[in-house]
Short mmCIF file of C-alpha atoms and ligand atoms in Angstrom, two decimals:
data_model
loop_
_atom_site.label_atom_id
_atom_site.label_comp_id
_atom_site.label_asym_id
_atom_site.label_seq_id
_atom_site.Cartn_x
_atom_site.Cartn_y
_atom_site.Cartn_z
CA UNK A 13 155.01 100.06 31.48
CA UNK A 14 157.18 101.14 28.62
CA UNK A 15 158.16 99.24 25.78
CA UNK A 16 161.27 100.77 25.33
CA UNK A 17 161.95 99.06 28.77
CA UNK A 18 161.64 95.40 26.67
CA UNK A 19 165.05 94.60 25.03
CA UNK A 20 162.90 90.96 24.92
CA UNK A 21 160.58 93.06 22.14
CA UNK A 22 157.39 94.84 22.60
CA UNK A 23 154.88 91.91 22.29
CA UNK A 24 156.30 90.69 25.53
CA UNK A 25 156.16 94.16 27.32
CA UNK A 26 152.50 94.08 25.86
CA UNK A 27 151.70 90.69 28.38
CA UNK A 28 154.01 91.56 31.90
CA UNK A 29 151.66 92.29 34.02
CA UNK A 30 152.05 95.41 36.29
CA UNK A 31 154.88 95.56 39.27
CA UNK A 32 156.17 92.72 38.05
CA UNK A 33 159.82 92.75 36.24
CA UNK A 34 160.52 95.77 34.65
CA UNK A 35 162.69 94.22 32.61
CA UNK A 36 164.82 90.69 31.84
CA UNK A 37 168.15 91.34 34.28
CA UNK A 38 171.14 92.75 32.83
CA UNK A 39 173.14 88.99 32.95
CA UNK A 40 171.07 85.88 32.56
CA UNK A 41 173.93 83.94 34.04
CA UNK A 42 174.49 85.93 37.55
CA UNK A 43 172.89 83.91 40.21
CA UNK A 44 171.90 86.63 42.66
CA UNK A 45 173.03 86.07 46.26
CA UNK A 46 170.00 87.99 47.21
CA UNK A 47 168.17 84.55 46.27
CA UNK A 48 170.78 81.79 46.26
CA UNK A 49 171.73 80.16 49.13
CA UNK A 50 175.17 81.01 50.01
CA UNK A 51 177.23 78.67 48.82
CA UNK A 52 176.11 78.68 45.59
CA UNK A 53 178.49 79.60 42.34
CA UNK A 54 179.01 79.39 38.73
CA UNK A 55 181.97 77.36 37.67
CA UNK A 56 184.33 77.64 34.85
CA UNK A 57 182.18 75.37 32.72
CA UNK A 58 179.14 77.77 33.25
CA UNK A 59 176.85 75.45 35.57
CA UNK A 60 175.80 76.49 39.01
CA UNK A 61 177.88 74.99 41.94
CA UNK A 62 176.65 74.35 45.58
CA UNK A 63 178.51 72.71 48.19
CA UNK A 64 181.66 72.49 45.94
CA UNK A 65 179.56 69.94 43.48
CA UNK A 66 178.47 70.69 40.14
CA UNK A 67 174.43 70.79 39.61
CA UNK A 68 174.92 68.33 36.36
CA UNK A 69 176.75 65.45 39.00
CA UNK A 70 173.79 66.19 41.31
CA UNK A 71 171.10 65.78 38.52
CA UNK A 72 172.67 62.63 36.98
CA UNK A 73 173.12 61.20 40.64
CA UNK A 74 169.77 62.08 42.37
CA UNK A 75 167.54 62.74 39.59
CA UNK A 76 165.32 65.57 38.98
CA UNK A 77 163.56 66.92 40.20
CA UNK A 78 165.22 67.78 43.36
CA UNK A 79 165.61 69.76 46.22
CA UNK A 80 169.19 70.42 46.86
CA UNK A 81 169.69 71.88 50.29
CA UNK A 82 172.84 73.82 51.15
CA UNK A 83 173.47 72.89 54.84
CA UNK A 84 176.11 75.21 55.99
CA UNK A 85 173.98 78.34 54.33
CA UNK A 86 170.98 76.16 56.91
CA UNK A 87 173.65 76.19 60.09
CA UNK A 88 174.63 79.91 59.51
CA UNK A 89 170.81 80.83 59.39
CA UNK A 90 170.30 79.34 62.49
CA UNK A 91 173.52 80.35 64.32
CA UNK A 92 172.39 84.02 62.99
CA UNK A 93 169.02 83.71 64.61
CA UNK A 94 170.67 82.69 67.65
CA UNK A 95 173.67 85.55 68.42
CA UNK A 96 170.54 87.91 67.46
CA UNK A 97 168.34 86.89 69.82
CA UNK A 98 170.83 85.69 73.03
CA UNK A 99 171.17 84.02 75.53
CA UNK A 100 167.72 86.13 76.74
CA UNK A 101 165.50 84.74 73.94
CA UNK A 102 164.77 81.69 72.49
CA UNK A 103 164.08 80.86 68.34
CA UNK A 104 161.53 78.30 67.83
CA UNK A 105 162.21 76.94 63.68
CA UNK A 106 158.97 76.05 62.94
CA UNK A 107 158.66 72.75 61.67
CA UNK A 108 155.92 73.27 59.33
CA UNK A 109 158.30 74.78 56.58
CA UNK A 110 160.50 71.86 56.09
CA UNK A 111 161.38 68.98 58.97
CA UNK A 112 163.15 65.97 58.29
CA UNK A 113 165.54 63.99 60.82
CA UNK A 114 168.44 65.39 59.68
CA UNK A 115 167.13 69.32 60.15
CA UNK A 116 166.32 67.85 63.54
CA UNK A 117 169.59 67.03 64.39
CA UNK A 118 171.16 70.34 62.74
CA UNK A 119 168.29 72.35 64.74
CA UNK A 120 169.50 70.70 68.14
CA UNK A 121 173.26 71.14 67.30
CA UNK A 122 173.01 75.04 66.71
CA UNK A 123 170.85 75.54 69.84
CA UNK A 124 167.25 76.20 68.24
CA UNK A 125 164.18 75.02 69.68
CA UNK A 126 161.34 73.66 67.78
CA UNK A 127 158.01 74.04 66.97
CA UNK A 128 156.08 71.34 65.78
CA UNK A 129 152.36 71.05 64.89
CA UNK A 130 150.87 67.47 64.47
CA UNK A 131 151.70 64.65 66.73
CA UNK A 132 153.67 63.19 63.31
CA UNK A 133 155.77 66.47 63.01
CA UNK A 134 156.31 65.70 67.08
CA UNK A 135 157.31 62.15 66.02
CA UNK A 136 160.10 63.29 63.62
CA UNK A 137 161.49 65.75 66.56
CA UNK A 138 161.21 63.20 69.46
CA UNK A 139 163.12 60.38 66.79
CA UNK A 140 165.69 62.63 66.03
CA UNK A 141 166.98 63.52 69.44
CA UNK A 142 165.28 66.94 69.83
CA UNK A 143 164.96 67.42 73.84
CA UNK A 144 161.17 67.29 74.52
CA UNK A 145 161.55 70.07 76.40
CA UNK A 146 162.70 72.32 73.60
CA UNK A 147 159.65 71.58 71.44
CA UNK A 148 156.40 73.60 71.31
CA UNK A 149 153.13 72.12 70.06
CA UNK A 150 150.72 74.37 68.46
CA UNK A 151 147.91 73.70 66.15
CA UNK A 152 144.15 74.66 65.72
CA UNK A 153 142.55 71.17 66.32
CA UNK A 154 145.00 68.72 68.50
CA UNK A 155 143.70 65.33 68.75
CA UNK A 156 143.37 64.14 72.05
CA UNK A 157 146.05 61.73 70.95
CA UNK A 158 148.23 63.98 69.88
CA UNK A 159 148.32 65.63 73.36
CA UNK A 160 148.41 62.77 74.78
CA UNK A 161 151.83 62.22 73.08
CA UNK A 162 152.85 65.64 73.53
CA UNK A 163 152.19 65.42 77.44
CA UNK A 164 153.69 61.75 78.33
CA UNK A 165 156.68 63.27 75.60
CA UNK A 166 157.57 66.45 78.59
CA UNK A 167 157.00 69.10 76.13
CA UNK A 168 158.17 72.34 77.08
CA UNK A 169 155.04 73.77 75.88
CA UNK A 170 151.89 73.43 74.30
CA UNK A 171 149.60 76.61 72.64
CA UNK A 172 146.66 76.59 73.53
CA UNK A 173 144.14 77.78 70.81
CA UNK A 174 140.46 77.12 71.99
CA UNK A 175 138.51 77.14 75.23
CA UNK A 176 137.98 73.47 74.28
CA UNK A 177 141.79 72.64 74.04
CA UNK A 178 141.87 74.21 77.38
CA UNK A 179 139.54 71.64 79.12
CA UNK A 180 140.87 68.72 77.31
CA UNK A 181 144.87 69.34 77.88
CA UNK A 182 144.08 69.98 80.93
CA UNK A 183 142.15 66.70 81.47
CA UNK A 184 145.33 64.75 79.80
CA UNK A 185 147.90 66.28 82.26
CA UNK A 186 145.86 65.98 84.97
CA UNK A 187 145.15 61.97 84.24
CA UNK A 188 148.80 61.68 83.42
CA UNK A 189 149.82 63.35 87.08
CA UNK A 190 151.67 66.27 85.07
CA UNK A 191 151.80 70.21 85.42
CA UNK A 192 151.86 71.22 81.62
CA UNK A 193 153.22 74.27 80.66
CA UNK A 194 151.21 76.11 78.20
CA UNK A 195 150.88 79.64 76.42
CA UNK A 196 147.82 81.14 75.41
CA UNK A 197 147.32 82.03 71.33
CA UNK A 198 146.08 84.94 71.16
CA UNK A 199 144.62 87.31 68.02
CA UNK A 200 145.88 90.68 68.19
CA UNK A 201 143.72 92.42 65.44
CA UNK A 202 146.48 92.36 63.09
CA UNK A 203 146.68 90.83 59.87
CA UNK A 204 149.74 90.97 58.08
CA UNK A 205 150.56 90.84 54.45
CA UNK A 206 153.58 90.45 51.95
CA UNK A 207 154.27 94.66 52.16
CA UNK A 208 151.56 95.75 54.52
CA UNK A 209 149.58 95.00 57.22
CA UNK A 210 146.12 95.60 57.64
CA UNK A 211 144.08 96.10 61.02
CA UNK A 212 140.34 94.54 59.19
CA UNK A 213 138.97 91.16 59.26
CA UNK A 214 141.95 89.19 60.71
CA UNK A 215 139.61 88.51 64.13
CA UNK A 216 137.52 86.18 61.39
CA UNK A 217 140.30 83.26 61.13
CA UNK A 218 140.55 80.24 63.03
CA UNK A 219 143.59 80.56 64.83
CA UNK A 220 143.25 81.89 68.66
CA UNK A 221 141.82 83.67 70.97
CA UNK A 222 140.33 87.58 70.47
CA UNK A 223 141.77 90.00 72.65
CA UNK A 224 139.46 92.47 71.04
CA UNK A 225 135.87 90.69 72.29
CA UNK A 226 137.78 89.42 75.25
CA UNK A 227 138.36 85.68 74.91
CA UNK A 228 142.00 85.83 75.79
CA UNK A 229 140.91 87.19 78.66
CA UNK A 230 138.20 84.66 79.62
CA UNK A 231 141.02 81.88 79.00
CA UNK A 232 143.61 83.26 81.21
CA UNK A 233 141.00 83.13 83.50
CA UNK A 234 140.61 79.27 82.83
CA UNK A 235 143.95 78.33 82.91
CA UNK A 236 145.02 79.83 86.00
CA UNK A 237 141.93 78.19 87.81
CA UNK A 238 143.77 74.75 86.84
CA UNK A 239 146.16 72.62 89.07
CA UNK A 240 147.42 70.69 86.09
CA UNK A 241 148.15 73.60 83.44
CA UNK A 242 151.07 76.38 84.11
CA UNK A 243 150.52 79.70 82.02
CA UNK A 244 153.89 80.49 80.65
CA UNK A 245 152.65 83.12 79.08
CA UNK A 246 151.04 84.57 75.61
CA UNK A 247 151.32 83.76 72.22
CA UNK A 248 150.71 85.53 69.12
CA UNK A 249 151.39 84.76 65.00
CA UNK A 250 150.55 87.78 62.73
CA UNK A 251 150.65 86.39 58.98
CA UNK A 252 153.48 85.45 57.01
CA UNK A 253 156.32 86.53 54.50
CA UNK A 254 156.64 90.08 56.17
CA UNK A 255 158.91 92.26 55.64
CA UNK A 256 157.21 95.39 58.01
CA UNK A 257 157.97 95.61 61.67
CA UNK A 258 154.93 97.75 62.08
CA UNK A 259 152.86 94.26 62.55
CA UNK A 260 154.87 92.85 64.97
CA UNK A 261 155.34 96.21 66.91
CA UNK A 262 151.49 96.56 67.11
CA UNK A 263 151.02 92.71 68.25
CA UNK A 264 154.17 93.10 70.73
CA UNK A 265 152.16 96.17 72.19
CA UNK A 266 148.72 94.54 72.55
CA UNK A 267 150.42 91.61 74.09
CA UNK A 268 152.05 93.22 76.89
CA UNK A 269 149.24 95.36 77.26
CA UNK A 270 147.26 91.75 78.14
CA UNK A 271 150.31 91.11 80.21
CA UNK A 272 149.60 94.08 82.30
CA UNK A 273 145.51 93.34 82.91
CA UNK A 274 146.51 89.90 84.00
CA UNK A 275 149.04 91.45 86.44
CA UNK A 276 146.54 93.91 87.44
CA UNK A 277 143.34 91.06 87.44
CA UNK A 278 145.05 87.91 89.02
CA UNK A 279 148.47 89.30 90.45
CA UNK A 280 150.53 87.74 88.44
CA UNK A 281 152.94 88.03 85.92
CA UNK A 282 153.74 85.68 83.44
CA UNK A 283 157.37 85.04 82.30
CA UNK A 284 157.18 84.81 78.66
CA UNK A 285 155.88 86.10 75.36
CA UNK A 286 156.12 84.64 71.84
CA UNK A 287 155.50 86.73 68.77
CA UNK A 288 155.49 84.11 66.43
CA UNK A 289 157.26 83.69 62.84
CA UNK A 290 156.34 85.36 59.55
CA UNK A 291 159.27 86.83 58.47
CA UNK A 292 159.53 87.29 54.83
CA UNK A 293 162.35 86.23 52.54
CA UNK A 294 163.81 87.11 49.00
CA UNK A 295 161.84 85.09 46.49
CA UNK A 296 163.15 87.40 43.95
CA UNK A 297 165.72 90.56 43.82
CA UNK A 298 162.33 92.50 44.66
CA UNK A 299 162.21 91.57 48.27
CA UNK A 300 164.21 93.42 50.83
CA UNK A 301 164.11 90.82 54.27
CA UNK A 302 165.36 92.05 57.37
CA UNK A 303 168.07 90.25 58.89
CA UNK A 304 167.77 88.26 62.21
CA UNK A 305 169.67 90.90 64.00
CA UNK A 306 167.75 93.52 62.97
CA UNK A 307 164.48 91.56 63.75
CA UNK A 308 166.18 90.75 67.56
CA UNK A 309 166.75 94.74 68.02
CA UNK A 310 163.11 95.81 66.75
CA UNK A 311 161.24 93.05 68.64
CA UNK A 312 163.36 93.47 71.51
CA UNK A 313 162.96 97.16 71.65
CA UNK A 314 159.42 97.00 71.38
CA UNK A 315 159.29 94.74 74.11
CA UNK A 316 161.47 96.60 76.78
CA UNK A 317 159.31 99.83 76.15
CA UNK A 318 155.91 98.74 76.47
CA UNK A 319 156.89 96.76 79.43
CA UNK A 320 158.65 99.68 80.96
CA UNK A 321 155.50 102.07 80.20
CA UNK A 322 153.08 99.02 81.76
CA UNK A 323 155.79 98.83 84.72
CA UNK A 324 156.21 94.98 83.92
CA UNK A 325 159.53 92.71 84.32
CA UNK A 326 160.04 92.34 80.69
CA UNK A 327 159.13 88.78 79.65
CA UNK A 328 161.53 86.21 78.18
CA UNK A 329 160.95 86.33 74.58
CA UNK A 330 160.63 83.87 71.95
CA UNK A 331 160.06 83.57 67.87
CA UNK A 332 159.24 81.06 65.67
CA UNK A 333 160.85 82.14 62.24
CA UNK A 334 160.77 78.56 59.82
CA UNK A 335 160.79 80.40 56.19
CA UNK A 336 163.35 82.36 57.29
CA UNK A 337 165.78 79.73 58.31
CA UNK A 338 165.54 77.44 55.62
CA UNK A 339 163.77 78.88 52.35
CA UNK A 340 167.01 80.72 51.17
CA UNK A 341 168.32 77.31 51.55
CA UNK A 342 167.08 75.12 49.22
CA UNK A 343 166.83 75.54 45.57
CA UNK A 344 164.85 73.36 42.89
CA UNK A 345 166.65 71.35 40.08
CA UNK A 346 164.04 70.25 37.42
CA UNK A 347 164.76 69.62 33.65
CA UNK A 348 163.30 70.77 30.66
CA UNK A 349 160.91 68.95 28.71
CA UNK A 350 158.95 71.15 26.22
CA UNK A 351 159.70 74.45 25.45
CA UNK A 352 156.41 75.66 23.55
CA UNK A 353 156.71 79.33 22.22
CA UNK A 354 153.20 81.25 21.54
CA UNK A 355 153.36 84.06 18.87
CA UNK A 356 152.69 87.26 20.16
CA UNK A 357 152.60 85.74 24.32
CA UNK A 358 155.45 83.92 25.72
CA UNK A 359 157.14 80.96 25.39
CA UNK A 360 155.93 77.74 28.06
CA UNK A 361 159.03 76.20 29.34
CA UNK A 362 157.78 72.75 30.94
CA UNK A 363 159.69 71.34 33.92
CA UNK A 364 159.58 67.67 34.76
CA UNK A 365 157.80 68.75 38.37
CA UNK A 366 155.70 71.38 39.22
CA UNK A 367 152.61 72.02 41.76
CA UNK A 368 153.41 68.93 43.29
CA UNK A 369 156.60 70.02 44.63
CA UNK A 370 155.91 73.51 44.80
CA UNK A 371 151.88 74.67 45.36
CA UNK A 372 152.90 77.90 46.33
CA UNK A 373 152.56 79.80 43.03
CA UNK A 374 149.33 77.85 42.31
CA UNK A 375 148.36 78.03 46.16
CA UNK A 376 148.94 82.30 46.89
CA UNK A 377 150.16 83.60 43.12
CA UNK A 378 153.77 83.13 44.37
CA UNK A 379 156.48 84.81 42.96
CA UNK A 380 159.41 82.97 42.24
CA UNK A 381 162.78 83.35 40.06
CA UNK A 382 164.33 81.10 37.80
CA UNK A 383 167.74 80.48 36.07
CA UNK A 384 169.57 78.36 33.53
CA UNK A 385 172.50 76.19 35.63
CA UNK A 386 173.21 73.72 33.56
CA UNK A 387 175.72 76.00 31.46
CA UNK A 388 175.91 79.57 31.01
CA UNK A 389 174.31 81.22 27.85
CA UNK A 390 174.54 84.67 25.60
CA UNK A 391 171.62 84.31 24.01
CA UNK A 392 168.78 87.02 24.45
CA UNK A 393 166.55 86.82 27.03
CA UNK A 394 163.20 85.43 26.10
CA UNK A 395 159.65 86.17 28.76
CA UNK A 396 158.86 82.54 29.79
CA UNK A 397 156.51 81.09 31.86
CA UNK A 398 157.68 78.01 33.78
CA UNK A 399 155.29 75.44 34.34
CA UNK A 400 154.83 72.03 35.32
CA UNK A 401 153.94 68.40 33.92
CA UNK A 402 150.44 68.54 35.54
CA UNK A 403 146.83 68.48 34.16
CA UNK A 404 146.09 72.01 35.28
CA UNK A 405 146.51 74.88 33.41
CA UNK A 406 147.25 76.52 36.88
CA UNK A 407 150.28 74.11 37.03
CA UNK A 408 152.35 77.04 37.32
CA UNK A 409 156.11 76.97 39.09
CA UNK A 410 157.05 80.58 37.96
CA UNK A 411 155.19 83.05 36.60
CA UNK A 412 156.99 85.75 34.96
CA UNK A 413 160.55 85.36 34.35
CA UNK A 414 163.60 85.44 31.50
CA UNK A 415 165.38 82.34 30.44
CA UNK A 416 167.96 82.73 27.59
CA UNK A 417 166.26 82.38 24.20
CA UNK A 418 168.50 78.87 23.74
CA UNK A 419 167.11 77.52 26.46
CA UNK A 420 165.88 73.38 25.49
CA UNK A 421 164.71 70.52 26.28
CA UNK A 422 167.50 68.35 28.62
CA UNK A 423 168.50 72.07 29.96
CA UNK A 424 168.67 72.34 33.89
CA UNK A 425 166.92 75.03 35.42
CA UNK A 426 166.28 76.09 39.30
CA UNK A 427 163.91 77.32 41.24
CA UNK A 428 165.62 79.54 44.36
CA UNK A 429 164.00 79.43 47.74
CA UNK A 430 162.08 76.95 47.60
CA UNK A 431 163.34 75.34 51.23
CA UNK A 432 159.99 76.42 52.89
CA UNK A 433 156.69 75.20 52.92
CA UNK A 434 157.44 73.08 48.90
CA UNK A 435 158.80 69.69 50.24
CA UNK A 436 156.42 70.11 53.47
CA UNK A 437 153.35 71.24 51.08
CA UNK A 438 154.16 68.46 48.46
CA UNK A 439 151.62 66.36 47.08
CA UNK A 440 151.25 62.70 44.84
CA UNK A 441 148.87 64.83 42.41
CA UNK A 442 148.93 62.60 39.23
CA UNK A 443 150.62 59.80 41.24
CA UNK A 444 153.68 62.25 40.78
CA UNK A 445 156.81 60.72 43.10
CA UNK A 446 157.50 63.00 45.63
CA UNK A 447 161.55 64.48 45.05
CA UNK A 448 164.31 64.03 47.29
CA UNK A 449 165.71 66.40 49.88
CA UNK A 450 169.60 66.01 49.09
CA UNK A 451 171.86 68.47 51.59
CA UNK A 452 175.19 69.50 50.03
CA UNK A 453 178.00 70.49 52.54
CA UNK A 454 181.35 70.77 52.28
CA UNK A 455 181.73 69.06 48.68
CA UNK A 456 179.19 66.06 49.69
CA UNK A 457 175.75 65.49 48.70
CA UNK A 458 173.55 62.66 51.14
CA UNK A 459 169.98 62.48 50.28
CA UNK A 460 168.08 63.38 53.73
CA UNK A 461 164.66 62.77 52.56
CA UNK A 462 164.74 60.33 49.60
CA UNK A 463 162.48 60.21 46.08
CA UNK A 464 159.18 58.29 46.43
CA UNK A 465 159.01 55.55 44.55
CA UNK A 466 156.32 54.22 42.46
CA UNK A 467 156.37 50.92 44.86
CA UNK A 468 155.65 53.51 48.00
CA UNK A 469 152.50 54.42 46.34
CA UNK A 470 151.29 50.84 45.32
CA UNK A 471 151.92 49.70 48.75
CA UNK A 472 149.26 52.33 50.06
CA UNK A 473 146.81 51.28 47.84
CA UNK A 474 145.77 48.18 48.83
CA UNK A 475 143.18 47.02 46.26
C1 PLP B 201 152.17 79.72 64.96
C2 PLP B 201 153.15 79.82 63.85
N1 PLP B 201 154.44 80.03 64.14
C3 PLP B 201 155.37 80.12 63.17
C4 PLP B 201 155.03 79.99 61.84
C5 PLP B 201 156.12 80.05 60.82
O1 PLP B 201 155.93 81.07 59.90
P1 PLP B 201 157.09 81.38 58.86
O2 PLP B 201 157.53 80.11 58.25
O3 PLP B 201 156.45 82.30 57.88
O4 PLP B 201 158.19 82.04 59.64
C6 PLP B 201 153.70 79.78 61.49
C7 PLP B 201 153.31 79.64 60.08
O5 PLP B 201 152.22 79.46 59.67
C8 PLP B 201 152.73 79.67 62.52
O6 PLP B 201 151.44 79.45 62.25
#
């Protein structure tokens, strides 16, 4: 990497590490819509607007930190997923990147399904109004509870993930007088990765059932020997944050291709296929998503051939995109508490949150972006490392980024797409309060999920 490339001065060039920035961007103050959720602005005054309200009014109202969550940019990701997909199709949000009551309610108002994978994340969905039928329950290890709950609930479906799970939903809907309707998880021999995917070791997971040794095969078998289950059809996740079709296309094509044996073994041909979620999003201005209707067209032209070349009715499809839908639509609002500049490094910008609202970075080296919103600033750009209040040096919210050189304690700074997998993957780690989930529309904030308190955590420990 260049030096030259470093208006920030050589000794930072000296610690970027490779295919990272090439560079601080041009403007400190532009707030990329590659990473912002749509309605987000700067105003006259230089702070970042979303919703029509000023980020200062929604710091001194709802604290920080805080995830502010711009609904309408939520609604249009979900109406987008919808016209892609039709009237032939059916989107699945998967609960596990961010469910609260409210996204419940917005989820059954646009027309998505839901997939949910604990009996609690059922709870939320059942309390908010979802239609059990719309609701998929997946999970490794289901507690007989839990399908218990799922079964007496009518839920549309449940995926089945072990020859265990088979026997023991089975029992459930059987003792309950119910035919459940249930798809089969299977592993295609895929494994897919941020750019890539890679056909190695992804049958060595816990998730599914191996086509490749023959599993999924043994479990159809299962299923369609019992009364109280009805195989819907096959199910298959890949990986997550992808941005390459190939995956999918391979998957899509091993699926069907199970969808003809079964025809072929049993005479029968089930009516739908689900290829999961995954789909990757812009955590910075170096990641190129695809866009739901492009996602509809590939998937759905995969689909159509290999059924046509395995002479099959083409199956009704499904997806289960939750990063997708609602990471672009959240941002992070911390403060600044110590800015700490090391000669000849970078300078340690501490935020008044960190790996307890957002494990990612710590969890899978997460890339994020990061920006001044407060106000707007000319000052250079300085290399910064954004980190949190934790006792871990791996307390790390963003990596590698540029914050003007005036940036100071009392600043506001956010974190972009961080609606995924941050509030749902949130911990108490140093008794930290968890932060509020406040959704902006319209010129109105409402908190959906509110801040912890320190009296929540005292009343779970009870001496
Ligand atoms: C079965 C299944 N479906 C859907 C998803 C959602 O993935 P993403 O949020 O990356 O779209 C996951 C994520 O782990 C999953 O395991």
């Amino acid at each position: 990497m260049s030096r030259s490339a470093h208006p920030a001065g050589p000794r930072h060039a000296d610690v970027l590490p490779e295919g990272h920035y090439a560079g601080p961007p041009e403007d400190l103050n532009t707030l990329d819509p590659r990473v912002w959720s749509r309605t987000v602005t700067r105003n006259d005054d230089g702070a970042a607007e979303v919703g029509g309200l000023d980020v200062r009014d929604l710091a001194a109202e709802f604290g920080t930190p805080a995830y502010i969550l711009d609904e309408a940019d939520f609604r249009a990701r979900c109406r987008a997923w919808r016209a892609a997909f039709g009237q032939g199709a059916d989107v699945f949000y998967a609960g596990k990147a961010f469910l609260s009551r409210a996204v419940v309610r917005w989820l059954t108002e646009e027309g998505l399904n839901l997939d949910v994978c604990s009996g609690t994340e059922l709870a939320v969905a059942l309390d908010a109004g979802m239609p059990a039928e719309r609701i998929a329950l997946h999970g490794n290890n289901k507690s007989t509870a839990e399908i218990e709950r799922a079964v007496t609930a009518g839920v549309g479906r449940i995926v089945l993930d072990s020859f265990q799970e088979i026997a023991r939903v089975a029992a459930v809907a059987a003792e309950h007088g119910v035919r459940q309707r249930v798809q089969i998880r299977v592993t295609v021999g895929v494994e897919a990765h941020t750019h890539e995917f890679i056909a190695t070791a992804h049958e060595d997971q816990k998730f599914g059932l191996s086509l490749a040794d023959g599993q999924a095969a043994e479990a159809v078998r299962r299923v369609l020997m019992l009364d109280s289950l009805e195989l819907a059809g096959i199910h298959s996740h890949i990986g997550s944050q992808i941005f390459d079709m190939a995956g999918f296309e391979v998957a899509a094509r091993r699926v069907v291709s199970l969808l003809g044996e079964i025809r072929d073994e049993h005479g029968v041909e089930l009516p739908e296929i689900d290829l999961g979620g995954g789909l990757g999003i812009a955590y910075t201005t170096d990641d190129d998503p695809r866009e739901p209707h492009e996602i509809a067209k590939a998937l759905g032209e995969i689909v159509a051939r290999e059924c046509d070349a395995a002479r099959l009715t083409p199956p009704r499809l499904s997806v289960e995109p939750g990063r997708a839908i609602v990471g672009p639509t959240a941002f992070t609002l911390y403060e600044v508490g110590t800015v700490k500049p090391l000669e000849g490094l970078r300078t340690y910008v501490s935020v008044d949150g960190g790996m307890s609202d957002n494990i990612r970075t710590a969890l899978y080296d997460a890339e994020y972006s990061v920006s001044l919103v407060s106000r707007a600033s000319d000052a250079e750009p300085m290399l910064v490392r954004v980190v949190g209040k934790h006792c871990e040096s791996g307390d790390i919210v963003v990596k590698d980024a540029f914050l003007p050189a005036d940036t100071a304690p009392g600043d506001l700074l956010a974190v972009p797409a961080t609606g995924a997998y941050c509030r749902s993957m949130a911990s108490n780690y140093n008794h930290a309060l968890r932060p509020p989930v406040v959704a902006v529309a319209d010129g109105r904030a409402r908190v959906i999920v509110r801040r912890e308190t320190e009296e929540d955590l005292l009343r779970l420990d009870v001496g």
